[in-house]
Each structure stands twice: as C-alpha cells, then as structure tokens.
mmCIF file of C-alpha atoms in Angstrom:
data_model
loop_
_atom_site.group_PDB
_atom_site.id
_atom_site.type_symbol
_atom_site.label_atom_id
_atom_site.label_comp_id
_atom_site.label_asym_id
_atom_site.label_seq_id
_atom_site.Cartn_x
_atom_site.Cartn_y
_atom_site.Cartn_z
ATOM 1 C CA MET A 567 -1.249 -7.057 -2.480
ATOM 2 C CA LYS A 568 -1.965 -9.706 0.139
ATOM 3 C CA ILE A 569 1.681 -10.635 0.818
ATOM 4 C CA ILE A 570 2.413 -7.008 1.633
ATOM 5 C CA GLU A 571 -0.787 -6.534 3.638
ATOM 6 C CA ASP A 572 -0.044 -9.629 5.735
ATOM 7 C CA ALA A 573 3.514 -8.437 6.428
ATOM 8 C CA VAL A 574 2.283 -5.017 7.526
ATOM 9 C CA GLU A 575 -0.328 -6.635 9.771
ATOM 10 C CA ARG A 576 2.308 -8.696 11.582
ATOM 11 C CA GLY A 577 4.541 -5.649 11.972
ATOM 12 C CA ALA A 578 7.359 -6.765 9.676
ATOM 13 C CA ASP A 579 9.988 -4.255 8.566
ATOM 14 C CA ASN A 580 10.578 -6.055 5.278
ATOM 15 C CA LEU A 581 9.647 -9.146 3.302
ATOM 16 C CA SER A 582 11.829 -12.220 3.039
ATOM 17 C CA GLU A 583 13.656 -12.742 -0.242
ATOM 18 C CA PHE A 584 11.138 -15.397 -1.260
ATOM 19 C CA GLU A 585 8.180 -13.121 -0.457
ATOM 20 C CA SER A 586 9.866 -10.194 -2.200
ATOM 21 C CA LYS A 587 10.221 -12.202 -5.385
ATOM 22 C CA GLN A 588 6.606 -13.340 -5.154
ATOM 23 C CA VAL A 589 5.612 -9.677 -5.222
ATOM 24 C CA LEU A 590 7.878 -9.010 -8.211
ATOM 25 C CA SER A 591 6.597 -12.058 -10.058
ATOM 26 C CA GLY A 592 3.023 -10.959 -9.391
ATOM 27 C CA TYR A 593 3.789 -7.817 -11.391
ATOM 28 C CA GLY A 594 5.363 -9.740 -14.269
ATOM 29 C CA ILE A 595 9.016 -9.305 -13.310
ATOM 30 C CA PRO A 596 11.081 -12.427 -14.193
ATOM 31 C CA VAL A 597 12.631 -14.071 -11.108
ATOM 32 C CA THR A 598 14.690 -17.183 -10.454
ATOM 33 C CA MET A 599 12.997 -20.542 -10.015
ATOM 34 C CA GLU A 600 13.018 -21.235 -6.263
ATOM 35 C CA LYS A 601 11.337 -22.955 -3.339
ATOM 36 C CA THR A 602 11.464 -22.773 0.450
ATOM 37 C CA ALA A 603 11.920 -25.708 2.804
ATOM 38 C CA THR A 604 11.946 -26.306 6.558
ATOM 39 C CA SER A 605 13.847 -29.594 6.762
ATOM 40 C CA MET A 606 16.827 -31.255 5.132
ATOM 41 C CA GLU A 607 14.679 -33.762 3.253
ATOM 42 C CA GLU A 608 12.391 -31.023 1.933
ATOM 43 C CA THR A 609 15.482 -29.090 0.857
ATOM 44 C CA VAL A 610 16.935 -32.013 -1.078
ATOM 45 C CA SER A 611 13.561 -32.738 -2.664
ATOM 46 C CA ALA A 612 13.241 -29.087 -3.755
ATOM 47 C CA ALA A 613 16.777 -29.097 -5.203
ATOM 48 C CA ASN A 614 16.021 -32.283 -7.154
ATOM 49 C CA SER A 615 12.840 -30.697 -8.480
ATOM 50 C CA ILE A 616 14.518 -27.436 -9.554
ATOM 51 C CA GLY A 617 17.529 -29.193 -11.071
ATOM 52 C CA TYR A 618 21.240 -28.818 -10.360
ATOM 53 C CA PRO A 619 23.248 -26.729 -9.834
ATOM 54 C CA VAL A 620 21.370 -24.831 -7.135
ATOM 55 C CA VAL A 621 21.979 -22.110 -4.558
ATOM 56 C CA LEU A 622 21.056 -22.557 -0.909
ATOM 57 C CA LYS A 623 20.308 -19.526 1.278
ATOM 58 C CA ALA A 624 19.077 -19.008 4.806
ATOM 59 C CA SER A 625 15.650 -17.408 4.509
ATOM 60 C CA GLY A 626 13.573 -15.063 6.658
ATOM 61 C CA GLU A 627 12.663 -11.453 7.355
ATOM 62 C CA GLU A 628 15.610 -11.057 9.741
ATOM 63 C CA LEU A 629 18.181 -12.146 7.163
ATOM 64 C CA GLN A 630 18.633 -9.110 4.940
ATOM 65 C CA HIS A 631 22.416 -9.412 4.549
ATOM 66 C CA LYS A 632 22.995 -13.088 3.874
ATOM 67 C CA THR A 633 26.302 -12.605 2.051
ATOM 68 C CA GLU A 634 27.868 -10.717 4.959
ATOM 69 C CA LEU A 635 26.581 -13.377 7.362
ATOM 70 C CA ASN A 636 28.024 -16.183 5.184
ATOM 71 C CA LEU A 637 24.581 -17.732 4.828
ATOM 72 C CA ILE A 638 24.705 -18.516 1.098
ATOM 73 C CA ARG A 639 26.090 -21.625 -0.599
ATOM 74 C CA LEU A 640 26.581 -21.479 -4.362
ATOM 75 C CA ASP A 641 26.844 -23.978 -7.199
ATOM 76 C CA LEU A 642 25.667 -27.079 -5.325
ATOM 77 C CA LYS A 643 25.842 -29.908 -7.841
ATOM 78 C CA ASP A 644 24.118 -32.839 -6.130
ATOM 79 C CA ALA A 645 22.067 -33.945 -3.115
ATOM 80 C CA SER A 646 25.180 -34.666 -1.049
ATOM 81 C CA GLN A 647 26.421 -31.089 -1.421
ATOM 82 C CA VAL A 648 22.955 -29.773 -0.591
ATOM 83 C CA ARG A 649 22.861 -31.825 2.624
ATOM 84 C CA GLN A 650 26.295 -30.560 3.652
ATOM 85 C CA ALA A 651 25.354 -26.950 2.863
ATOM 86 C CA TYR A 652 22.101 -27.246 4.820
ATOM 87 C CA THR A 653 23.982 -28.513 7.877
ATOM 88 C CA GLU A 654 26.561 -25.738 7.602
ATOM 89 C CA LEU A 655 23.942 -22.996 7.404
ATOM 90 C CA LEU A 656 22.158 -24.190 10.524
ATOM 91 C CA GLU A 657 25.403 -24.633 12.458
ATOM 92 C CA GLU A 658 27.038 -21.350 11.457
ATOM 93 C CA SER A 659 24.108 -18.943 11.748
ATOM 94 C CA THR A 660 23.881 -16.811 14.880
ATOM 95 C CA ILE A 661 20.234 -16.154 13.967
ATOM 96 C CA PRO A 662 17.781 -19.061 14.312
ATOM 97 C CA ILE A 663 16.954 -20.402 10.842
ATOM 98 C CA THR A 664 13.433 -21.750 10.383
ATOM 99 C CA GLU A 665 13.541 -22.126 6.605
ATOM 100 C CA VAL A 666 15.949 -22.135 3.687
ATOM 101 C CA LEU A 667 15.602 -20.935 0.121
ATOM 102 C CA ILE A 668 16.572 -23.277 -2.710
ATOM 103 C CA GLN A 669 17.217 -21.397 -5.946
ATOM 104 C CA GLN A 670 18.320 -22.252 -9.455
ATOM 105 C CA MET A 671 21.940 -21.276 -10.092
ATOM 106 C CA LEU A 672 22.172 -18.749 -12.909
ATOM 107 C CA SER A 673 25.511 -17.854 -14.448
ATOM 108 C CA GLY A 674 26.188 -14.673 -16.367
ATOM 109 C CA ASN A 675 28.891 -12.016 -16.592
ATOM 110 C CA ARG A 676 26.541 -9.029 -16.695
ATOM 111 C CA GLU A 677 24.867 -7.812 -13.502
ATOM 112 C CA LEU A 678 22.440 -4.915 -13.278
ATOM 113 C CA LEU A 679 20.373 -3.459 -10.472
ATOM 114 C CA ALA A 680 16.918 -1.941 -10.315
ATOM 115 C CA GLY A 681 14.754 -0.743 -7.510
ATOM 116 C CA LEU A 682 12.344 1.690 -5.992
ATOM 117 C CA LYS A 683 12.901 4.492 -3.488
ATOM 118 C CA ARG A 684 10.008 6.383 -1.909
ATOM 119 C CA ASP A 685 11.004 10.034 -1.705
ATOM 120 C CA SER A 686 9.251 12.240 0.865
ATOM 121 C CA GLN A 687 8.658 14.929 -1.767
ATOM 122 C CA PHE A 688 8.324 13.105 -5.100
ATOM 123 C CA GLY A 689 6.907 9.768 -3.959
ATOM 124 C CA PRO A 690 8.005 6.455 -5.546
ATOM 125 C CA CYS A 691 11.066 6.760 -7.781
ATOM 126 C CA VAL A 692 12.461 4.024 -10.045
ATOM 127 C CA VAL A 693 16.198 3.297 -9.940
ATOM 128 C CA PHE A 694 18.332 1.525 -12.568
ATOM 129 C CA GLY A 695 22.070 0.975 -12.905
ATOM 130 C CA LEU A 696 25.072 -1.300 -12.778
ATOM 131 C CA GLY A 697 24.711 -4.059 -10.185
ATOM 132 C CA GLY A 698 26.670 -6.765 -8.441
ATOM 133 C CA ILE A 699 29.284 -6.350 -5.736
ATOM 134 C CA LEU A 700 30.593 -3.091 -7.236
ATOM 135 C CA ALA A 701 27.235 -1.306 -7.204
ATOM 136 C CA GLU A 702 27.960 0.709 -4.059
ATOM 137 C CA ILE A 703 31.428 1.673 -5.315
ATOM 138 C CA LEU A 704 30.495 2.681 -8.853
ATOM 139 C CA GLU A 705 27.167 4.323 -7.958
ATOM 140 C CA ASP A 706 26.255 4.323 -11.643
ATOM 141 C CA VAL A 707 22.471 4.752 -11.513
ATOM 142 C CA SER A 708 19.654 6.646 -13.185
ATOM 143 C CA ILE A 709 16.465 7.693 -11.346
ATOM 144 C CA ARG A 710 12.988 8.688 -12.545
ATOM 145 C CA VAL A 711 9.793 9.568 -10.672
ATOM 146 C CA ALA A 712 7.019 6.978 -11.125
ATOM 147 C CA PRO A 713 4.968 6.359 -13.122
ATOM 148 C CA ILE A 714 7.452 5.922 -15.934
ATOM 149 C CA THR A 715 6.809 5.230 -19.609
ATOM 150 C CA THR A 716 8.710 3.028 -22.037
ATOM 151 C CA PHE A 717 10.446 6.198 -23.274
ATOM 152 C CA ASP A 718 11.508 7.033 -19.698
ATOM 153 C CA ALA A 719 12.817 3.503 -19.102
ATOM 154 C CA MET A 720 14.823 3.540 -22.350
ATOM 155 C CA ASP A 721 16.213 6.957 -21.429
ATOM 156 C CA MET A 722 17.312 5.603 -18.040
ATOM 157 C CA MET A 723 19.326 2.919 -19.811
ATOM 158 C CA GLU A 724 21.051 5.567 -21.935
ATOM 159 C CA ASN A 725 21.866 7.698 -18.902
ATOM 160 C CA ILE A 726 24.193 5.347 -17.031
ATOM 161 C CA ARG A 727 27.919 5.615 -17.689
ATOM 162 C CA GLY A 728 28.224 1.869 -18.194
ATOM 163 C CA LYS A 729 25.478 1.604 -20.808
ATOM 164 C CA LYS A 730 27.737 -0.470 -23.069
ATOM 165 C CA ILE A 731 26.995 -3.422 -20.774
ATOM 166 C CA LEU A 732 23.601 -3.574 -22.484
ATOM 167 C CA GLU A 733 25.220 -4.196 -25.872
ATOM 168 C CA PRO A 734 26.505 -7.566 -27.207
ATOM 169 C CA PHE A 735 29.169 -8.728 -24.734
ATOM 170 C CA ARG A 736 31.759 -11.528 -24.976
ATOM 171 C CA GLY A 737 29.716 -13.543 -27.412
ATOM 172 C CA LYS A 738 26.460 -12.894 -25.560
ATOM 173 C CA PRO A 739 23.508 -11.095 -27.181
ATOM 174 C CA GLN A 740 22.505 -7.545 -26.352
ATOM 175 C CA VAL A 741 20.109 -7.039 -23.470
ATOM 176 C CA ASP A 742 16.440 -7.167 -24.406
ATOM 177 C CA ARG A 743 15.723 -3.494 -23.686
ATOM 178 C CA LYS A 744 11.981 -3.927 -24.089
ATOM 179 C CA ALA A 745 11.952 -6.606 -21.366
ATOM 180 C CA LEU A 746 14.163 -4.439 -19.161
ATOM 181 C CA ALA A 747 11.868 -1.457 -19.716
ATOM 182 C CA GLU A 748 8.854 -3.547 -18.703
ATOM 183 C CA LEU A 749 10.680 -4.509 -15.496
ATOM 184 C CA LEU A 750 11.363 -0.855 -14.644
ATOM 185 C CA ILE A 751 7.795 0.193 -15.432
ATOM 186 C CA ALA A 752 6.491 -2.627 -13.193
ATOM 187 C CA LEU A 753 8.612 -1.383 -10.294
ATOM 188 C CA GLY A 754 7.010 2.026 -10.574
ATOM 189 C CA THR A 755 3.567 0.432 -10.611
ATOM 190 C CA ILE A 756 4.338 -1.528 -7.431
ATOM 191 C CA GLY A 757 5.267 1.713 -5.678
ATOM 192 C CA LEU A 758 2.148 3.514 -6.875
ATOM 193 C CA GLU A 759 -0.237 0.693 -5.982
ATOM 194 C CA ASN A 760 1.286 -0.266 -2.620
ATOM 195 C CA SER A 761 1.812 2.665 -0.268
ATOM 196 C CA ALA A 762 3.301 0.360 2.376
ATOM 197 C CA VAL A 763 6.339 -0.327 0.166
ATOM 198 C CA ALA A 764 9.174 2.036 1.115
ATOM 199 C CA GLU A 765 11.927 0.520 -0.976
ATOM 200 C CA ILE A 766 12.693 -2.306 -3.388
ATOM 201 C CA ASP A 767 16.216 -3.500 -4.097
ATOM 202 C CA ILE A 768 16.858 -5.996 -6.914
ATOM 203 C CA ASN A 769 20.577 -6.767 -7.074
ATOM 204 C CA PRO A 770 21.789 -8.520 -9.031
ATOM 205 C CA ILE A 771 19.686 -8.774 -12.121
ATOM 206 C CA LYS A 772 21.421 -11.384 -14.280
ATOM 207 C CA VAL A 773 21.215 -11.214 -18.054
ATOM 208 C CA ILE A 774 20.317 -14.693 -19.318
ATOM 209 C CA ASP A 775 20.113 -15.143 -23.102
ATOM 210 C CA GLY A 776 19.655 -11.384 -23.315
ATOM 211 C CA ARG A 777 16.762 -11.239 -20.865
ATOM 212 C CA PRO A 778 16.866 -9.770 -17.335
ATOM 213 C CA VAL A 779 16.139 -12.083 -14.383
ATOM 214 C CA ALA A 780 15.960 -10.962 -10.736
ATOM 215 C CA VAL A 781 18.356 -13.136 -8.738
ATOM 216 C CA ASP A 782 18.161 -11.400 -5.349
ATOM 217 C CA ALA A 783 15.513 -9.000 -4.091
ATOM 218 C CA LEU A 784 14.353 -7.220 -0.960
ATOM 219 C CA VAL A 785 11.128 -5.307 -0.336
ATOM 220 C CA VAL A 786 11.371 -2.878 2.598
ATOM 221 C CA LEU A 787 8.152 -1.664 4.231
ATOM 222 C CA GLU A 788 7.254 1.763 5.560
ATOM 223 C CA LYS A 789 7.807 2.219 9.277
ATOM 224 C CA SER A 790 4.629 2.228 11.343
ATOM 225 C CA PRO A 791 3.882 5.678 12.796
#
C-alpha cells in the first residue's frame, strides 16, 4: 500500500493517526470522519465541514501518546471553541506541531479494541478484546493467527471474559457481529499483504448504532535492519 511504502521510504517508525486510519479505511474498516489542517482557519473550516461537536488532536508521526501529552481537546461545540483549542495545543506542546487532526465526536458507552501483532514465529496475529482506558488493566483479549475466517472471528468474540458487552446494553442494540468479524478479518489481511507492518492498535473502537467504528488507531512499522 502506497501510504505504507512512502513511510518506509522516509524511514518512519510508524504512521500518523490520520495515515493509519487511511490504511484501515482502504481495507474496508469503518473509521471516524476526519480531516487534517495546518492553520487555524483551515481547522475551523474543517470543523464546520464535519459538523459539531468535534475533537481536535495534534497530529504527526512523533505524537503516538496524545492523551498523555494532553494534546487532545474533546467535544468542541463551535468555531470559537475550536480556535481556543487550536491555540492551546500549539502553546502547550513540547513537540513542534505542523498539523492538527479534526475528527467527528462519537459518543458511546461501549469501547472495544482490535489490532495486529507480528509474532517472530507465527507471523501476523489478530487481537480482539475490551478497549478504552481500562484495556491495559483488564487485559481481556483473544488472539488468532492470520488469516482468520468468519468462524475464527466469531470465536474470538466468544472467548473474551467481557463478551456480554456485545449484547444489547442500556437500551442500545447488540453489536453487529458480522461487521465486527469483517473488521478483524481485514486486520489479518493487512498483516499478510504488508510485511512492513509490525503492529496495528485500534483503541477505542466505539459501537455506534450497533456497528463498530475505529476512533483512534496507530500503525507501527517494522524496524529497518
């Protein structure tokens, strides 16, 4: 895939969030509506185009941990809030910011994670589990070696301890398991077709009207020998 090839050529360790989601989208994985901008006016114009509320994030290959760096502003409801958030991001960042990511704000109580890990022995492996801020604490995941089938993907869903999160929840419909299975299968395909991809981390995946949508994503590249 050209985005990945270009990143490898320039010696990048990983893709930006925007580039990562372009890769996912290219394989049919649903992602948030978003745009990048390099000035305040472009940022406001993008927010107006996407529709409020929006999220504003610092963007770039060097910014893998935006939450820890306080480089995310949520639930911005108008152009004035976007302008203020843009100014804050540029003033507070210790890393030079050349662009920002403007993203639709999605709300939902259920958060999942999915990803890809390239194992030295088994090759690309697909990961699925509970996501959000508790992912590292709960460590509730299921793993299968790619390529995976629909049966494998469905079995992964049944093999996490918190599988009830996929059922109807607080008035919300059950998760579309077929759509979720297609997402997991696509991750395996990315790993098989792109040897330069070492890891993919999608966390969180929000459940919107029963369907999974990738809200945050990172594609890590193999180290050059």
